[in-house]
Every structure is written in C-alpha cells, then in structure tokens.
Amino acid sequence: MAKSASNNRKNLRAHYSGARKADPRPITGKESPTELLEHAFSAYVGRQERTAFELMRRSMEVDASIFLTLSGAMTPAGLHQSCIIPLIEKGIISTLTTTGANLYHDAHRIIGHAIREVNPNAGDLQYRLARIIRIYDLGFWEEALLDTDRLFSALLRRPEFQRKMTTPEFHYLLGKNIHAIEKKLGVKQPSLLSTCYKHGVPIFVGAVQDGSIFLNAVKLKRLMGDEFKFEIDINDDVYWMAAIQHYCRHHFSNKMAIWILGGGVPKNYTLQGEPLLDQILGVPTDGFDIDVQFCVDPVDNGALSSCPAGEGHTWGKVSMEAVEAGSMYVHTDVTAVFPWLTHALLSDSKMKRKPRRLMDVMQEAVTFLDKDVQKRRKSLLKTIDWSPDEAKPDPTEHNTYVR
C-alpha cells in the first residue's frame, strides 16, 4: 500500500514537473499578438483565452472544416464586419449557423440606416416615445425596421423565392440579391449575407421563424394567399446539416472544428448533426474534433448554451479527443475577446486558405449521405416501430433513495 502511494506521488510530481510554466514577462509594446498571448495570458480567463486561440490556430493547421455559430445581437455590434467577414474572406470559415436577427439587422446599414451608441440607462419609456429601438447600448430609428421590412418583403416576392427550400438555399438567394443591391448602391462594406453568397458559405438558421425576415413571409402569405409559395423545408434543412458534416468528414482533411460565439439555437443546431448521423441514421461518425466556445453563461444550470464539451461528448456531438485536448469554454463576452483573437490569428500570414465553397457541393453532399443511409435501410426500418409491450419497467427504479 505504501509502495503504491509512493509510486502515485512520483507520477503526480513527474506530471507536474512537465507542465507548462506560468512565464509572465514585462510588456514592451513590441510583442506580436501571438507572443503576448503566450506570456501575458497565463491564468484564469486569460488562460482560457490563450488556449482558445491555440485551438483556433490548430483548426487551421490541421485544415479542419470550421463551422462557426453566432448567436446574440452580433451584427448590430459590428462583429461580422470586424471579425467574421475577414475570416470568411481568408477561407477560414466553412459554414455559418446564426439567427435570423443577425441577418436582418445587418441589412439596416445597407439601405442607409445608422446604428448608434446610446446610454443603456437613459430610460426605455423615453426611447419608445422618440421611436428609438434599443439593443442594450446600441440604438436605431424605428424607421430602420420599417424600411428593412419593405426590403425583405420586396425580395421575398421575387419569382426565385416561390418554392419550398432549405435555409442555406434561402440565404444564398437573399445573399445573391443583396449583393446586387450593394453593387447598385455602391456599398463599401458588404453584408454577411452577400459575403457568404460570394464565397459559397452555407448559412443555416435553426429557428428561422423566430426572426423578422420570416415575419415578413408571414405577412406576404396572409396578403397573397396561394400566390405566395415560399416555404422553408425544415426536414431537409436538418438533413443538409448532417450531410455537409458527413461530407467534410470524408473529404478535405477529415477534421472538423466548431467555433461557438455565444450559445443558443445556432450552437445545438450545428452540433446535433453528429448524433443525427450516428444515433438516428446509423452512419458512424466521431463528433467534432475541436470545440471552442465563448459564452457568459454558467455551465451548471443544464442549459444548452453553456453545455461543456464533455457533456456534448456523451451525446456524440464532439469526439473523445476534443474532450481530452481539443476543447475550451471561455467564460466571457464574445465582443470582449473575439476581435482580439481574430487579430492575433490573422496577424499570421499562414492563416488563410482556399475557401471550401460548401454551398457549391451541397447537393453532392446530400447524395453522398443518401448512399450511406440507403445501405442501412434494412436495419433502420427496424427502428421505426414500437409497442407498449416492449417496455420493461424496473419495479425497483423508483424505490432508490439517496441519503
């Protein structure tokens, strides 16, 4: 017993001796972003931030297909212009999952409406009286909403939208139209929609009905009846997410990374593609290889927004390797750290590549998954029936007490 304890102590000390040293150095102002991260971010949230950066860089070094999820009011805050669009233009982001709100509010600037800084403590009754819409410390005229509604209503009435489609198809068509509008108006800073269209980045929106773009579709359906044929195919939408992940797993470098900005529906809508493949469709997969998240939520309340990688691993969403050495949850506000990490990443000239253009291969990806599902059709058919006679309740299950 004593010998075993001694060996354990030696192993623990040896492991500690090989751990990375906290190596703070005086900041001179001449350091590169990477050098500063290596030496001035050695503990606490700073260490989380440094580790996240290392995983972001590793995502590129292993040539992973990178799925970015974006929740919260990030386009009003300008995060798309400062960070996401540059990452897309460098070929870093392969797929985007976001909220309808982020795409809707981005359009205000395109048609000439400014978003301005406001005092969050000035009083919402006064702001409402002045017809100023507030998103914490940002504001814009109510007319910005009304004019943007007119824009999307006009676009949704166009012939190409009069069919059933997935959200990547929908946002690709919107991006194509917005791109043409930007060119006509001489817009210097393109929108997220037009940038994704230009670079072939699919945009998924898991709760498309929870956003103002779709609210205008509701209006058009009531006004135009059967003449308005636009519809979102939610069945194919979910399948397409799994298909593009399956395609990426078996093409390119065979690695996948997920970068999560915030949490919410975009996070889980992207992650659930893996259990859809493995658990539901019987198509083997390993889960995302790298998992990086920036979120202010606590991790101990059962919420999906803050669900750590280990918990996600139990569902098959991320791999064992991700849990052990490829995951970091940075407990912080996205707007406080992601611009800095984007700057650090892009300061390295090697952090760029040819865009994946996954939107261009989406139908190929669907066909690729269809073939694997068809191979398993016989076994999958056994999973679609159930009878109460199959239930085997444990009579002792509800008699277990914890004291």
PDB file of C-alpha atoms in Angstrom, residues 27-164:
ATOM      1  CA  ILE A  27       5.088  44.070 -21.859  1.00  0.00           C
ATOM      2  CA  THR A  28       7.143  46.353 -24.103  1.00  0.00           C
ATOM      3  CA  GLY A  29       4.588  47.165 -26.785  1.00  0.00           C
ATOM      4  CA  LYS A  30       6.736  45.450 -29.400  1.00  0.00           C
ATOM      5  CA  GLU A  31       5.307  41.946 -28.973  1.00  0.00           C
ATOM      6  CA  SER A  32       3.388  40.203 -31.713  1.00  0.00           C
ATOM      7  CA  PRO A  33      -0.159  39.166 -30.738  1.00  0.00           C
ATOM      8  CA  THR A  34       0.955  35.540 -30.511  1.00  0.00           C
ATOM      9  CA  GLU A  35       3.878  36.405 -28.244  1.00  0.00           C
ATOM     10  CA  LEU A  36       1.602  38.419 -25.980  1.00  0.00           C
ATOM     11  CA  LEU A  37      -0.879  35.576 -25.720  1.00  0.00           C
ATOM     12  CA  GLU A  38       1.894  33.125 -24.889  1.00  0.00           C
ATOM     13  CA  HIS A  39       3.336  35.104 -21.976  1.00  0.00           C
ATOM     14  CA  ALA A  40       0.738  37.545 -20.647  1.00  0.00           C
ATOM     15  CA  PHE A  41      -2.289  35.244 -20.582  1.00  0.00           C
ATOM     16  CA  SER A  42      -1.190  32.546 -18.161  1.00  0.00           C
ATOM     17  CA  ALA A  43      -4.126  32.123 -15.757  1.00  0.00           C
ATOM     18  CA  TYR A  44      -7.879  32.297 -15.198  1.00  0.00           C
ATOM     19  CA  VAL A  45      -9.999  33.615 -18.087  1.00  0.00           C
ATOM     20  CA  GLY A  46      -6.802  34.849 -19.714  1.00  0.00           C
ATOM     21  CA  ARG A  47      -5.543  31.280 -19.899  1.00  0.00           C
ATOM     22  CA  GLN A  48      -8.895  30.159 -21.323  1.00  0.00           C
ATOM     23  CA  GLU A  49      -8.498  32.842 -23.973  1.00  0.00           C
ATOM     24  CA  ARG A  50      -4.960  31.756 -24.813  1.00  0.00           C
ATOM     25  CA  THR A  51      -5.996  28.103 -25.067  1.00  0.00           C
ATOM     26  CA  ALA A  52      -8.915  29.037 -27.305  1.00  0.00           C
ATOM     27  CA  PHE A  53      -6.520  30.865 -29.606  1.00  0.00           C
ATOM     28  CA  GLU A  54      -4.235  27.829 -29.721  1.00  0.00           C
ATOM     29  CA  LEU A  55      -7.202  25.661 -30.720  1.00  0.00           C
ATOM     30  CA  MET A  56      -8.325  28.170 -33.349  1.00  0.00           C
ATOM     31  CA  ARG A  57      -4.833  28.071 -34.805  1.00  0.00           C
ATOM     32  CA  ARG A  58      -4.759  24.276 -34.597  1.00  0.00           C
ATOM     33  CA  SER A  59      -8.059  24.177 -36.524  1.00  0.00           C
ATOM     34  CA  MET A  60      -6.243  25.794 -39.402  1.00  0.00           C
ATOM     35  CA  GLU A  61      -3.030  23.801 -39.024  1.00  0.00           C
ATOM     36  CA  VAL A  62      -4.929  20.501 -39.389  1.00  0.00           C
ATOM     37  CA  ASP A  63      -7.000  22.056 -42.209  1.00  0.00           C
ATOM     38  CA  ALA A  64     -10.272  21.372 -40.384  1.00  0.00           C
ATOM     39  CA  SER A  65     -13.608  22.344 -41.864  1.00  0.00           C
ATOM     40  CA  ILE A  66     -14.652  25.104 -39.457  1.00  0.00           C
ATOM     41  CA  PHE A  67     -18.312  25.522 -38.504  1.00  0.00           C
ATOM     42  CA  LEU A  68     -18.983  28.906 -36.871  1.00  0.00           C
ATOM     43  CA  THR A  69     -22.102  29.508 -34.797  1.00  0.00           C
ATOM     44  CA  LEU A  70     -23.267  33.031 -33.989  1.00  0.00           C
ATOM     45  CA  SER A  71     -25.985  33.987 -31.502  1.00  0.00           C
ATOM     46  CA  GLY A  72     -26.900  37.234 -29.789  1.00  0.00           C
ATOM     47  CA  ALA A  73     -27.124  40.656 -31.419  1.00  0.00           C
ATOM     48  CA  MET A  74     -23.686  40.465 -33.021  1.00  0.00           C
ATOM     49  CA  THR A  75     -24.273  42.238 -36.340  1.00  0.00           C
ATOM     50  CA  PRO A  76     -25.650  45.380 -34.665  1.00  0.00           C
ATOM     51  CA  ALA A  77     -22.451  45.320 -32.596  1.00  0.00           C
ATOM     52  CA  GLY A  78     -20.418  45.054 -35.825  1.00  0.00           C
ATOM     53  CA  LEU A  79     -18.734  41.736 -35.019  1.00  0.00           C
ATOM     54  CA  HIS A  80     -19.443  40.497 -38.535  1.00  0.00           C
ATOM     55  CA  GLN A  81     -17.553  43.409 -40.100  1.00  0.00           C
ATOM     56  CA  SER A  82     -14.628  43.298 -37.681  1.00  0.00           C
ATOM     57  CA  CYS A  83     -14.192  39.529 -37.440  1.00  0.00           C
ATOM     58  CA  ILE A  84     -16.474  37.150 -39.309  1.00  0.00           C
ATOM     59  CA  ILE A  85     -16.318  38.619 -42.808  1.00  0.00           C
ATOM     60  CA  PRO A  86     -12.484  38.793 -42.715  1.00  0.00           C
ATOM     61  CA  LEU A  87     -12.400  35.156 -41.547  1.00  0.00           C
ATOM     62  CA  ILE A  88     -14.709  34.149 -44.410  1.00  0.00           C
ATOM     63  CA  GLU A  89     -12.641  36.079 -46.952  1.00  0.00           C
ATOM     64  CA  LYS A  90      -9.498  34.242 -45.762  1.00  0.00           C
ATOM     65  CA  GLY A  91     -11.235  30.899 -46.361  1.00  0.00           C
ATOM     66  CA  ILE A  92     -11.224  30.091 -42.643  1.00  0.00           C
ATOM     67  CA  ILE A  93     -14.967  29.730 -42.010  1.00  0.00           C
ATOM     68  CA  SER A  94     -16.605  26.869 -43.923  1.00  0.00           C
ATOM     69  CA  THR A  95     -20.211  27.021 -42.655  1.00  0.00           C
ATOM     70  CA  LEU A  96     -22.196  29.559 -40.636  1.00  0.00           C
ATOM     71  CA  THR A  97     -25.149  28.939 -38.331  1.00  0.00           C
ATOM     72  CA  THR A  98     -26.770  32.040 -36.900  1.00  0.00           C
ATOM     73  CA  THR A  99     -30.074  33.667 -36.006  1.00  0.00           C
ATOM     74  CA  GLY A 100     -32.412  35.380 -38.427  1.00  0.00           C
ATOM     75  CA  ALA A 101     -31.991  38.535 -36.360  1.00  0.00           C
ATOM     76  CA  ASN A 102     -28.277  38.778 -37.142  1.00  0.00           C
ATOM     77  CA  LEU A 103     -29.034  38.700 -40.869  1.00  0.00           C
ATOM     78  CA  TYR A 104     -31.981  41.091 -40.609  1.00  0.00           C
ATOM     79  CA  HIS A 105     -30.238  43.788 -38.565  1.00  0.00           C
ATOM     80  CA  ASP A 106     -27.214  43.654 -40.864  1.00  0.00           C
ATOM     81  CA  ALA A 107     -29.431  44.980 -43.659  1.00  0.00           C
ATOM     82  CA  HIS A 108     -30.125  48.312 -41.874  1.00  0.00           C
ATOM     83  CA  ARG A 109     -26.710  49.679 -42.824  1.00  0.00           C
ATOM     84  CA  ILE A 110     -27.021  48.530 -46.442  1.00  0.00           C
ATOM     85  CA  ILE A 111     -30.029  50.769 -47.058  1.00  0.00           C
ATOM     86  CA  GLY A 112     -28.546  53.770 -45.293  1.00  0.00           C
ATOM     87  CA  HIS A 113     -29.639  53.457 -41.659  1.00  0.00           C
ATOM     88  CA  ALA A 114     -27.003  54.012 -38.977  1.00  0.00           C
ATOM     89  CA  ILE A 115     -26.717  52.112 -35.704  1.00  0.00           C
ATOM     90  CA  ARG A 116     -25.511  54.437 -32.960  1.00  0.00           C
ATOM     91  CA  GLU A 117     -24.228  54.131 -29.413  1.00  0.00           C
ATOM     92  CA  VAL A 118     -26.841  55.026 -26.779  1.00  0.00           C
ATOM     93  CA  ASN A 119     -26.942  55.264 -22.998  1.00  0.00           C
ATOM     94  CA  PRO A 120     -28.484  51.994 -21.725  1.00  0.00           C
ATOM     95  CA  ASN A 121     -29.632  53.781 -18.560  1.00  0.00           C
ATOM     96  CA  ALA A 122     -31.380  56.722 -20.242  1.00  0.00           C
ATOM     97  CA  GLY A 123     -34.875  55.230 -19.909  1.00  0.00           C
ATOM     98  CA  ASP A 124     -36.794  52.984 -22.276  1.00  0.00           C
ATOM     99  CA  LEU A 125     -40.038  54.931 -21.948  1.00  0.00           C
ATOM    100  CA  GLN A 126     -38.253  57.950 -23.399  1.00  0.00           C
ATOM    101  CA  TYR A 127     -36.629  55.909 -26.144  1.00  0.00           C
ATOM    102  CA  ARG A 128     -40.004  54.475 -27.140  1.00  0.00           C
ATOM    103  CA  LEU A 129     -41.528  57.957 -27.201  1.00  0.00           C
ATOM    104  CA  ALA A 130     -38.753  59.051 -29.586  1.00  0.00           C
ATOM    105  CA  ARG A 131     -39.200  55.851 -31.627  1.00  0.00           C
ATOM    106  CA  ILE A 132     -35.653  54.703 -30.938  1.00  0.00           C
ATOM    107  CA  ILE A 133     -35.151  50.923 -30.792  1.00  0.00           C
ATOM    108  CA  ARG A 134     -32.579  49.830 -28.198  1.00  0.00           C
ATOM    109  CA  ILE A 135     -30.311  46.772 -28.101  1.00  0.00           C
ATOM    110  CA  TYR A 136     -28.594  47.367 -24.762  1.00  0.00           C
ATOM    111  CA  ASP A 137     -26.159  50.222 -25.604  1.00  0.00           C
ATOM    112  CA  LEU A 138     -26.937  50.414 -29.340  1.00  0.00           C
ATOM    113  CA  GLY A 139     -29.887  52.152 -30.944  1.00  0.00           C
ATOM    114  CA  PHE A 140     -31.533  52.945 -34.287  1.00  0.00           C
ATOM    115  CA  TRP A 141     -34.655  54.688 -35.551  1.00  0.00           C
ATOM    116  CA  GLU A 142     -37.847  52.651 -35.784  1.00  0.00           C
ATOM    117  CA  GLU A 143     -37.835  53.595 -39.481  1.00  0.00           C
ATOM    118  CA  ALA A 144     -34.840  51.301 -39.881  1.00  0.00           C
ATOM    119  CA  LEU A 145     -37.088  48.352 -39.074  1.00  0.00           C
ATOM    120  CA  LEU A 146     -39.915  49.528 -41.316  1.00  0.00           C
ATOM    121  CA  ASP A 147     -37.627  50.162 -44.294  1.00  0.00           C
ATOM    122  CA  THR A 148     -35.843  46.824 -43.800  1.00  0.00           C
ATOM    123  CA  ASP A 149     -39.216  45.064 -43.698  1.00  0.00           C
ATOM    124  CA  ARG A 150     -40.081  46.651 -47.048  1.00  0.00           C
ATOM    125  CA  LEU A 151     -36.743  45.472 -48.465  1.00  0.00           C
ATOM    126  CA  PHE A 152     -37.226  41.839 -47.475  1.00  0.00           C
ATOM    127  CA  SER A 153     -40.917  41.851 -48.445  1.00  0.00           C
ATOM    128  CA  ALA A 154     -39.953  43.008 -51.934  1.00  0.00           C
ATOM    129  CA  LEU A 155     -37.214  40.366 -52.227  1.00  0.00           C
ATOM    130  CA  LEU A 156     -39.416  37.518 -50.980  1.00  0.00           C
ATOM    131  CA  ARG A 157     -41.992  38.295 -53.677  1.00  0.00           C
ATOM    132  CA  ARG A 158     -39.485  37.627 -56.468  1.00  0.00           C
ATOM    133  CA  PRO A 159     -40.066  34.517 -58.633  1.00  0.00           C
ATOM    134  CA  GLU A 160     -36.974  32.623 -57.427  1.00  0.00           C
ATOM    135  CA  PHE A 161     -38.354  32.523 -53.868  1.00  0.00           C
ATOM    136  CA  GLN A 162     -41.715  30.955 -54.829  1.00  0.00           C
ATOM    137  CA  ARG A 163     -40.893  27.387 -53.827  1.00  0.00           C
ATOM    138  CA  LYS A 164     -40.015  25.184 -50.875  1.00  0.00           C
TER     139      LYS A 164
END
